[in-house]
GROMACS .gro file of C-alpha atoms in nm:
model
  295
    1UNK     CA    1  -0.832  -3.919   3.698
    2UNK     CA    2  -0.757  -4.262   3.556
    3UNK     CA    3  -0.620  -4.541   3.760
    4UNK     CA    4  -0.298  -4.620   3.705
    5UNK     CA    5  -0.212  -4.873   4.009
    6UNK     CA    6  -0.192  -5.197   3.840
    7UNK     CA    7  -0.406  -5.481   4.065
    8UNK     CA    8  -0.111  -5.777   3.909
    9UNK     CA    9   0.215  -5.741   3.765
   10UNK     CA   10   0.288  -5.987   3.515
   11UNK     CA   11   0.610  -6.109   3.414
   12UNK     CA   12   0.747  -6.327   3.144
   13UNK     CA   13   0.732  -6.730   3.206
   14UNK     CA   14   1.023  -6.965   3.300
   15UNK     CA   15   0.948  -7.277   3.114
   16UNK     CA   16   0.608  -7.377   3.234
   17UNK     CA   17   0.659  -7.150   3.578
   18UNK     CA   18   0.381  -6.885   3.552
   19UNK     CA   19   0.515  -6.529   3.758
   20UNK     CA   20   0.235  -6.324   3.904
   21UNK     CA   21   0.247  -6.050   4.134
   22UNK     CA   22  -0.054  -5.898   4.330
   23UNK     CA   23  -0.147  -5.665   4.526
   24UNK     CA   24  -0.456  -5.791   4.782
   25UNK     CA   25  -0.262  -6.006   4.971
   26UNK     CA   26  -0.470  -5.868   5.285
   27UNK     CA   27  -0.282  -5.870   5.643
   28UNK     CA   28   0.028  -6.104   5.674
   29UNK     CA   29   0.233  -6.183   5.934
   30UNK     CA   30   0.572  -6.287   6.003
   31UNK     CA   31   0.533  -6.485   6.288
   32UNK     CA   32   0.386  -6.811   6.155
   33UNK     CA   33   0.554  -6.988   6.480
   34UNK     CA   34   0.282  -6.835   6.711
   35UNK     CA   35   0.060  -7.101   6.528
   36UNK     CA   36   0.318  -7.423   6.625
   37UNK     CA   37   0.299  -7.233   7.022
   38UNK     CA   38  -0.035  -7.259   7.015
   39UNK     CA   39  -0.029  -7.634   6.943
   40UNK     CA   40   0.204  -7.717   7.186
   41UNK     CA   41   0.048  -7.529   7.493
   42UNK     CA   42  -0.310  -7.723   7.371
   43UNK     CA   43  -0.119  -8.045   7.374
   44UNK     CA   44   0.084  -7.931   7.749
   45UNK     CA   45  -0.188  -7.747   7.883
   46UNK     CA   46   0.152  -7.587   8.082
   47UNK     CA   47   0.056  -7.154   8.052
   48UNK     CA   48  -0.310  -7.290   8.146
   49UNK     CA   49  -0.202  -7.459   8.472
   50UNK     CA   50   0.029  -7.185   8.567
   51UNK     CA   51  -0.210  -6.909   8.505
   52UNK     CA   52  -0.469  -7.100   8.773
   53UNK     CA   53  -0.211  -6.962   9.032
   54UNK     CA   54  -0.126  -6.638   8.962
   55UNK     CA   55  -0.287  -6.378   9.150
   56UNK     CA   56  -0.571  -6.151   8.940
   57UNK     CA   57  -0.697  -5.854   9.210
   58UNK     CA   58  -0.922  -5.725   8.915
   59UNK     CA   59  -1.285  -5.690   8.917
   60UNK     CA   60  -1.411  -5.993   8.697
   61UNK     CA   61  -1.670  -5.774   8.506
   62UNK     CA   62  -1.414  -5.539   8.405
   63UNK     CA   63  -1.177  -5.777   8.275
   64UNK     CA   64  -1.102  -5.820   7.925
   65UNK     CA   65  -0.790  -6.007   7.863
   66UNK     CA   66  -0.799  -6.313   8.095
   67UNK     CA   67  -0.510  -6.405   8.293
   68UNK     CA   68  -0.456  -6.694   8.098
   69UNK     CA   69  -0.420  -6.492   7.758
   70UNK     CA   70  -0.226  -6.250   7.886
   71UNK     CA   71   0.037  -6.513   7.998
   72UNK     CA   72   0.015  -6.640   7.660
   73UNK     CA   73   0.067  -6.287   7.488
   74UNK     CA   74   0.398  -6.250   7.716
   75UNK     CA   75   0.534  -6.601   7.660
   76UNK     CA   76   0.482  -6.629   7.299
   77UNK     CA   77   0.611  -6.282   7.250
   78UNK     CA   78   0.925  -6.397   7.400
   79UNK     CA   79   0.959  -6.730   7.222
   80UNK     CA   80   0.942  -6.470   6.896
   81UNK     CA   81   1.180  -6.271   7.027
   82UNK     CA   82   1.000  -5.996   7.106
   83UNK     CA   83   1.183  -5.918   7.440
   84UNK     CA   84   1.037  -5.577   7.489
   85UNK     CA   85   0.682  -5.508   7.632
   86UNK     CA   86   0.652  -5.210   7.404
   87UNK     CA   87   0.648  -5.471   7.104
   88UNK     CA   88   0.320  -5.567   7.176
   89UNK     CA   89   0.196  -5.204   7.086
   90UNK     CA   90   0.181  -5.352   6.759
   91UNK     CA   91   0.189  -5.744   6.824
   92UNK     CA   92  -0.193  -5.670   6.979
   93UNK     CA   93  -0.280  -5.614   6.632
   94UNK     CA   94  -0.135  -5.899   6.444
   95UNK     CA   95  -0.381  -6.197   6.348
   96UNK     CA   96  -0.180  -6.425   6.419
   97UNK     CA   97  -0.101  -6.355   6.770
   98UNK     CA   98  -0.478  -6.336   6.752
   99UNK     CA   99  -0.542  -6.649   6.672
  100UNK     CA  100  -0.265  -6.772   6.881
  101UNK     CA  101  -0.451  -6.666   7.188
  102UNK     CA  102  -0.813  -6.792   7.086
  103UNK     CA  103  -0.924  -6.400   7.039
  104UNK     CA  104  -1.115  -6.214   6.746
  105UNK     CA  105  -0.984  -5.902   6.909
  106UNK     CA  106  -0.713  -5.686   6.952
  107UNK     CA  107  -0.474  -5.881   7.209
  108UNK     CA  108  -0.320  -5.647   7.565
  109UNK     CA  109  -0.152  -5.330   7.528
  110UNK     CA  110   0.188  -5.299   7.701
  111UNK     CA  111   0.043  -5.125   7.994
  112UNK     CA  112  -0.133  -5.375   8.043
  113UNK     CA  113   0.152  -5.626   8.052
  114UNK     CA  114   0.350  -5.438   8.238
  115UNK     CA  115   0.103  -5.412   8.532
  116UNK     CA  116   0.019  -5.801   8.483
  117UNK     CA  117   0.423  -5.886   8.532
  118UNK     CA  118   0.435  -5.654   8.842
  119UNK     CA  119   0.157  -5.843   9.012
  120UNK     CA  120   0.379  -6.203   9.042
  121UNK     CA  121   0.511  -6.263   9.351
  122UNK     CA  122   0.785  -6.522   9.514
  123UNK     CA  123   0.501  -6.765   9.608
  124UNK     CA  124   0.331  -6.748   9.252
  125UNK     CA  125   0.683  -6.856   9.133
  126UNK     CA  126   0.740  -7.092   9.361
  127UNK     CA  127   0.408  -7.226   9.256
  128UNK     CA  128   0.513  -7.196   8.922
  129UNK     CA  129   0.796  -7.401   8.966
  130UNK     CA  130   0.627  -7.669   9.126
  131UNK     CA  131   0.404  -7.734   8.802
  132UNK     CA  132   0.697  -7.745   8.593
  133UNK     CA  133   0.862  -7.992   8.781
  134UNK     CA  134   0.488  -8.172   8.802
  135UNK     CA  135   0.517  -8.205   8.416
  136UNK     CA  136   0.855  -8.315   8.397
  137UNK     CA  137   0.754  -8.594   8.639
  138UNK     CA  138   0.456  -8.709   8.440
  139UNK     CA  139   0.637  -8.693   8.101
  140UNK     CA  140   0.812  -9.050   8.225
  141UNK     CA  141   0.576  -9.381   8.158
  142UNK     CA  142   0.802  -9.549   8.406
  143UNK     CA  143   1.008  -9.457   8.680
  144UNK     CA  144   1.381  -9.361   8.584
  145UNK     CA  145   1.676  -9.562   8.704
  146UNK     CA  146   1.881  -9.239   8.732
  147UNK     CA  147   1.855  -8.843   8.711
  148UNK     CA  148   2.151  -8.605   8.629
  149UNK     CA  149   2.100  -8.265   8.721
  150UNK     CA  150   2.274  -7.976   8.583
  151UNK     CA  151   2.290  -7.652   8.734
  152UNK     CA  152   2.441  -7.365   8.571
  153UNK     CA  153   2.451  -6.997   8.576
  154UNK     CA  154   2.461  -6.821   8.309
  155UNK     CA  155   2.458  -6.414   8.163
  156UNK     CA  156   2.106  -6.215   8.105
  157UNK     CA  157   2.241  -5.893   8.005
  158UNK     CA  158   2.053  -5.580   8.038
  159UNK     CA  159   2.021  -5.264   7.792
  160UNK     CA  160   1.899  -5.006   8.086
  161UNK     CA  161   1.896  -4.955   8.443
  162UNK     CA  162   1.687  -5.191   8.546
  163UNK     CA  163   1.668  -5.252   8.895
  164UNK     CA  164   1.947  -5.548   9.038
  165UNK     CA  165   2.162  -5.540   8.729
  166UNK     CA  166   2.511  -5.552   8.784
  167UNK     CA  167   2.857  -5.528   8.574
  168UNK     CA  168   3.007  -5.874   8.567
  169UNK     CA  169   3.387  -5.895   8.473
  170UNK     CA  170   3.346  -6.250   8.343
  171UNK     CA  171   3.069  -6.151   8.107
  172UNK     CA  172   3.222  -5.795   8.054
  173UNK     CA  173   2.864  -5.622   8.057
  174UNK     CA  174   2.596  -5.559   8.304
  175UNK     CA  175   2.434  -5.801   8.350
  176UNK     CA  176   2.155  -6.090   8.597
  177UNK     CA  177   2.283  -6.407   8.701
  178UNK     CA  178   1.978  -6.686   8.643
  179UNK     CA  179   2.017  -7.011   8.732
  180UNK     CA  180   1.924  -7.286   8.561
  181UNK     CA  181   1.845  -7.646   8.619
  182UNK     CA  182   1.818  -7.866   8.346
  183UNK     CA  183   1.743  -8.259   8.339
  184UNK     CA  184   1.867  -8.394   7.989
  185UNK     CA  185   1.618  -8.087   7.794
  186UNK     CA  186   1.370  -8.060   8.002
  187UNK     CA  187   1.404  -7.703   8.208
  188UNK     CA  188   1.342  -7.767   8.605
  189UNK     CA  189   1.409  -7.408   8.760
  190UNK     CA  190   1.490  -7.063   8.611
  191UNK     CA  191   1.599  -6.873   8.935
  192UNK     CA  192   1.656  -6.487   8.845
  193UNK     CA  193   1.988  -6.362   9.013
  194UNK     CA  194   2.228  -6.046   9.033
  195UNK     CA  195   2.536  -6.080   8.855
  196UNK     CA  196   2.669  -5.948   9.186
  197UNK     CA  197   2.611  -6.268   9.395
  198UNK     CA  198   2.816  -6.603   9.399
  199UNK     CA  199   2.717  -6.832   9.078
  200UNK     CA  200   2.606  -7.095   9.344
  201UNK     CA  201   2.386  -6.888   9.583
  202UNK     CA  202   2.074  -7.089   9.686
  203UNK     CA  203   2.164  -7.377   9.490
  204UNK     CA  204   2.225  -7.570   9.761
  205UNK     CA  205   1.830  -7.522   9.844
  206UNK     CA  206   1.730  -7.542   9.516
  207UNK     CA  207   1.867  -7.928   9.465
  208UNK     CA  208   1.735  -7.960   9.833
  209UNK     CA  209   1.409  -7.919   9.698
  210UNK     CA  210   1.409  -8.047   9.384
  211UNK     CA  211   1.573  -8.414   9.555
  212UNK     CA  212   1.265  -8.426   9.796
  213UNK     CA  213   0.987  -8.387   9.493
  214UNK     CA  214   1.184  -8.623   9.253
  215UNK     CA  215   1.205  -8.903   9.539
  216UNK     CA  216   0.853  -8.834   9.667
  217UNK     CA  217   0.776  -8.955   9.292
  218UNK     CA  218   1.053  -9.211   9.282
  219UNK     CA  219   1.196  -9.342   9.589
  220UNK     CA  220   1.477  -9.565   9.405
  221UNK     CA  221   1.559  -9.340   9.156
  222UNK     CA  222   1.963  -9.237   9.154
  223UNK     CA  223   2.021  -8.883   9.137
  224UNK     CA  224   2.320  -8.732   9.047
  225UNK     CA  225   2.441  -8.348   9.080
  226UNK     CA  226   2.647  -8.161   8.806
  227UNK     CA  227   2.770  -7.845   8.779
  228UNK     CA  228   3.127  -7.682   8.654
  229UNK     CA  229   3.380  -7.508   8.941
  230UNK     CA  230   3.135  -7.226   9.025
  231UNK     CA  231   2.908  -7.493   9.205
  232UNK     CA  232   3.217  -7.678   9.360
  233UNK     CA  233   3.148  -7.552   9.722
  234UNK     CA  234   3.150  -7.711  10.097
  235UNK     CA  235   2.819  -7.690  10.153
  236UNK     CA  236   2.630  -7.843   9.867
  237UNK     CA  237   2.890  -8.147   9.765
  238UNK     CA  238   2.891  -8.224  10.192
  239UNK     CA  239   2.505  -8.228  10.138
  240UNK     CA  240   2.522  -8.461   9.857
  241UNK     CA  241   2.733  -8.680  10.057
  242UNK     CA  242   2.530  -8.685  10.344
  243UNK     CA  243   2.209  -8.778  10.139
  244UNK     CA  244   2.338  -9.043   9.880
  245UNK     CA  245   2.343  -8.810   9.620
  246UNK     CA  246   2.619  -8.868   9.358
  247UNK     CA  247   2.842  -8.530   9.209
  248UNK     CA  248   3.044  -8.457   8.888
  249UNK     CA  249   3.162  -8.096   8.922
  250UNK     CA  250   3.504  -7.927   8.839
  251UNK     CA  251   3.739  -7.784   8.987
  252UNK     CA  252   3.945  -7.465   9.006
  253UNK     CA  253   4.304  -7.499   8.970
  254UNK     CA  254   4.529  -7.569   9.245
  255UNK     CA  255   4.909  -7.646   9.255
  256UNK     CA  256   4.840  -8.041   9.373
  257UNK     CA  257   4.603  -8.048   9.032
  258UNK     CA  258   4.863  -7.878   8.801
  259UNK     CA  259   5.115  -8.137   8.942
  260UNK     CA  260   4.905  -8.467   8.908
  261UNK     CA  261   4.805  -8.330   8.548
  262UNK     CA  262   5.164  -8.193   8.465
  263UNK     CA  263   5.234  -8.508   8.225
  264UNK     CA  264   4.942  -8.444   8.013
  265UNK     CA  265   4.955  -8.076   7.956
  266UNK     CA  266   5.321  -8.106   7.880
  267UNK     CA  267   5.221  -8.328   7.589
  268UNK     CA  268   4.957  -8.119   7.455
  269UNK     CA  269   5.169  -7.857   7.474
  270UNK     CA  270   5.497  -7.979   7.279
  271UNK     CA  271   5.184  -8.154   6.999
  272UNK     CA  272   5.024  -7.803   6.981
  273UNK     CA  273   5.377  -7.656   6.960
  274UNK     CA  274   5.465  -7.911   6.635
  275UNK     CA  275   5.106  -7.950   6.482
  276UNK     CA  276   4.923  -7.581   6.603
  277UNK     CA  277   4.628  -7.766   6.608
  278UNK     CA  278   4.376  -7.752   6.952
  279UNK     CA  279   4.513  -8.105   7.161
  280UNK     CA  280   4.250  -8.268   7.421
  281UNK     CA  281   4.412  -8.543   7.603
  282UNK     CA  282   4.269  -8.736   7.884
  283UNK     CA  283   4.425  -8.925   8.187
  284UNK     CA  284   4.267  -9.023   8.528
  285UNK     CA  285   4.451  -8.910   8.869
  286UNK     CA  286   4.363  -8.990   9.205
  287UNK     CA  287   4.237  -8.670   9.418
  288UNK     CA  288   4.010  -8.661   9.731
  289UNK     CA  289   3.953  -8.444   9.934
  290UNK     CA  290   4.014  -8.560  10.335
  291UNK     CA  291   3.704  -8.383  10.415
  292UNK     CA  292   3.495  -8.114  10.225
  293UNK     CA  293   3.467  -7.946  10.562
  294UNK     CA  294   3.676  -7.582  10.586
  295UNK     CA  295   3.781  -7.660  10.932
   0.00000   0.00000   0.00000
């Protein structure tokens, strides 16, 4: 039976452009970004630190995927966008995951993932967190004059039933709550929430702690808190107060704001009435608040 499957395909030239198409291009990947992960955890050493903490019951002459890889394998699956555990059922297989981990070998199953996630804990996070923080610190040559923190919540919507998801209205979907703190682009805390709880639960403890750790490092350094309306509450802006910590937040609406700003919006609104185009106009009103205390 002769051979008909061609091992090249040629094809006519373009000018001096030679076309040539083969056939033993081996295994390929499309996930060259692993690669550029791998380089940056070498260079951070982050996954490597945080895998020193995480708890690992097994029997060490059973194990074959290290702690350390298999945080690797999870994290740069998610960088790629490969949300779902079952996408490693093939991801074990591809060289450049491989590589990405420092193994000749077929990387975890999803099993295997799956019982590796379950095994974190609220002090291996916490731990977690206090590394990240750790780097952020160290990433400074000098001490900072001055620190803005922004907290925000934001959606993580959910395709099942996992456990703790609930339907948000705002979001229109079902739905976790995480918060996040961010200092210019460096991350500082990812705290996983239900959509069903207030946007600022525990964020009052969360700058609590973060404040301590960031004056422990730099006693002089100026901190200040930011956050939109959903973070505009008694508790944390009184705490601020009381600890020299400056605020930018918004606010909700409220008759005494609509009447202070009432000269403004009536001029955006006749421009947007003449023009339809979007107006933003600014203006600066005096507002204070006797007392962020409810009673």
């Amino acid at each position: 039976m002769p051979n008909c499957t061609a091992s090249r395909v040629p094809f006519s030239k373009f000018k001096r452009r030679e076309l040539e198409v083969n056939f033993d291009g081996g295994d390929v990947s499309s996930d060259g970004g692993l690669l550029l992960l791998r380089e940056v955890e070498k260079r951070l050493g982050l996954l490597k630190q945080v895998a020193e903490i995480l708890p690992d019951p097994r029997n060490p002459t059973l194990v074959r995927h290290t702690t350390e890889q298999l945080l690797k394998q999870r994290v740069f699956g998610l960088c790629q966008g490969y949300e779902d555990l079952n996408d490693h059922d093939s991801m074990r297989d591809d060289l450049t995951m491989q590589t990405a981990l420092e193994r000749d070998t077929a990387a975890a199953s999803s099993p295997t993932l799956c019982r590796f996630e379950n095994r974190a804990d609220r002090a291996a996070a916490i731990a977690a967190h206090r590394i990240v923080v750790d780097q952020f610190i160290a990433s400074f040559q000098e001490a900072p004059d001055e620190l803005t923190l922004d907290f925000d919540a934001t959606d993580d919507l959910v395709h099942g039933n996992q456990e703790g998801r609930h339907f948000s209205a705002y979001y229109n979907g079902y739905c976790f709550l995480p918060l996040y703190v961010f200092c210019g682009e460096q991350l500082l805390t990812a705290y996983l929430r239900p959509a069903s709880r207030d946007a600022a639960l525990h964020a009052a403890a969360i700058l609590k702690l973060l404040v301590r750790r960031l004056r422990q490092a730099w006693p002089n350094v100026r901190i200040v808190f930011r956050g939109d309306s959903g973070f505009c509450r008694p508790l944390l802006l009184s705490w601020c107060e009381r600890n020299g910590i400056g605020y930018v937040v918004g606010l909700a609406k409220n008759s005494r704001l609509l009447a202070l700003s009432a000269q403004w919006r009536d001029t955006a609104a006749r421009t947007f009435a003449t023009t339809q185009v979007s107006q933003r106009h600014f203006g600066e009103v005096f507002y204070a608040a006797g007392s962020w205390n409810r009673t």
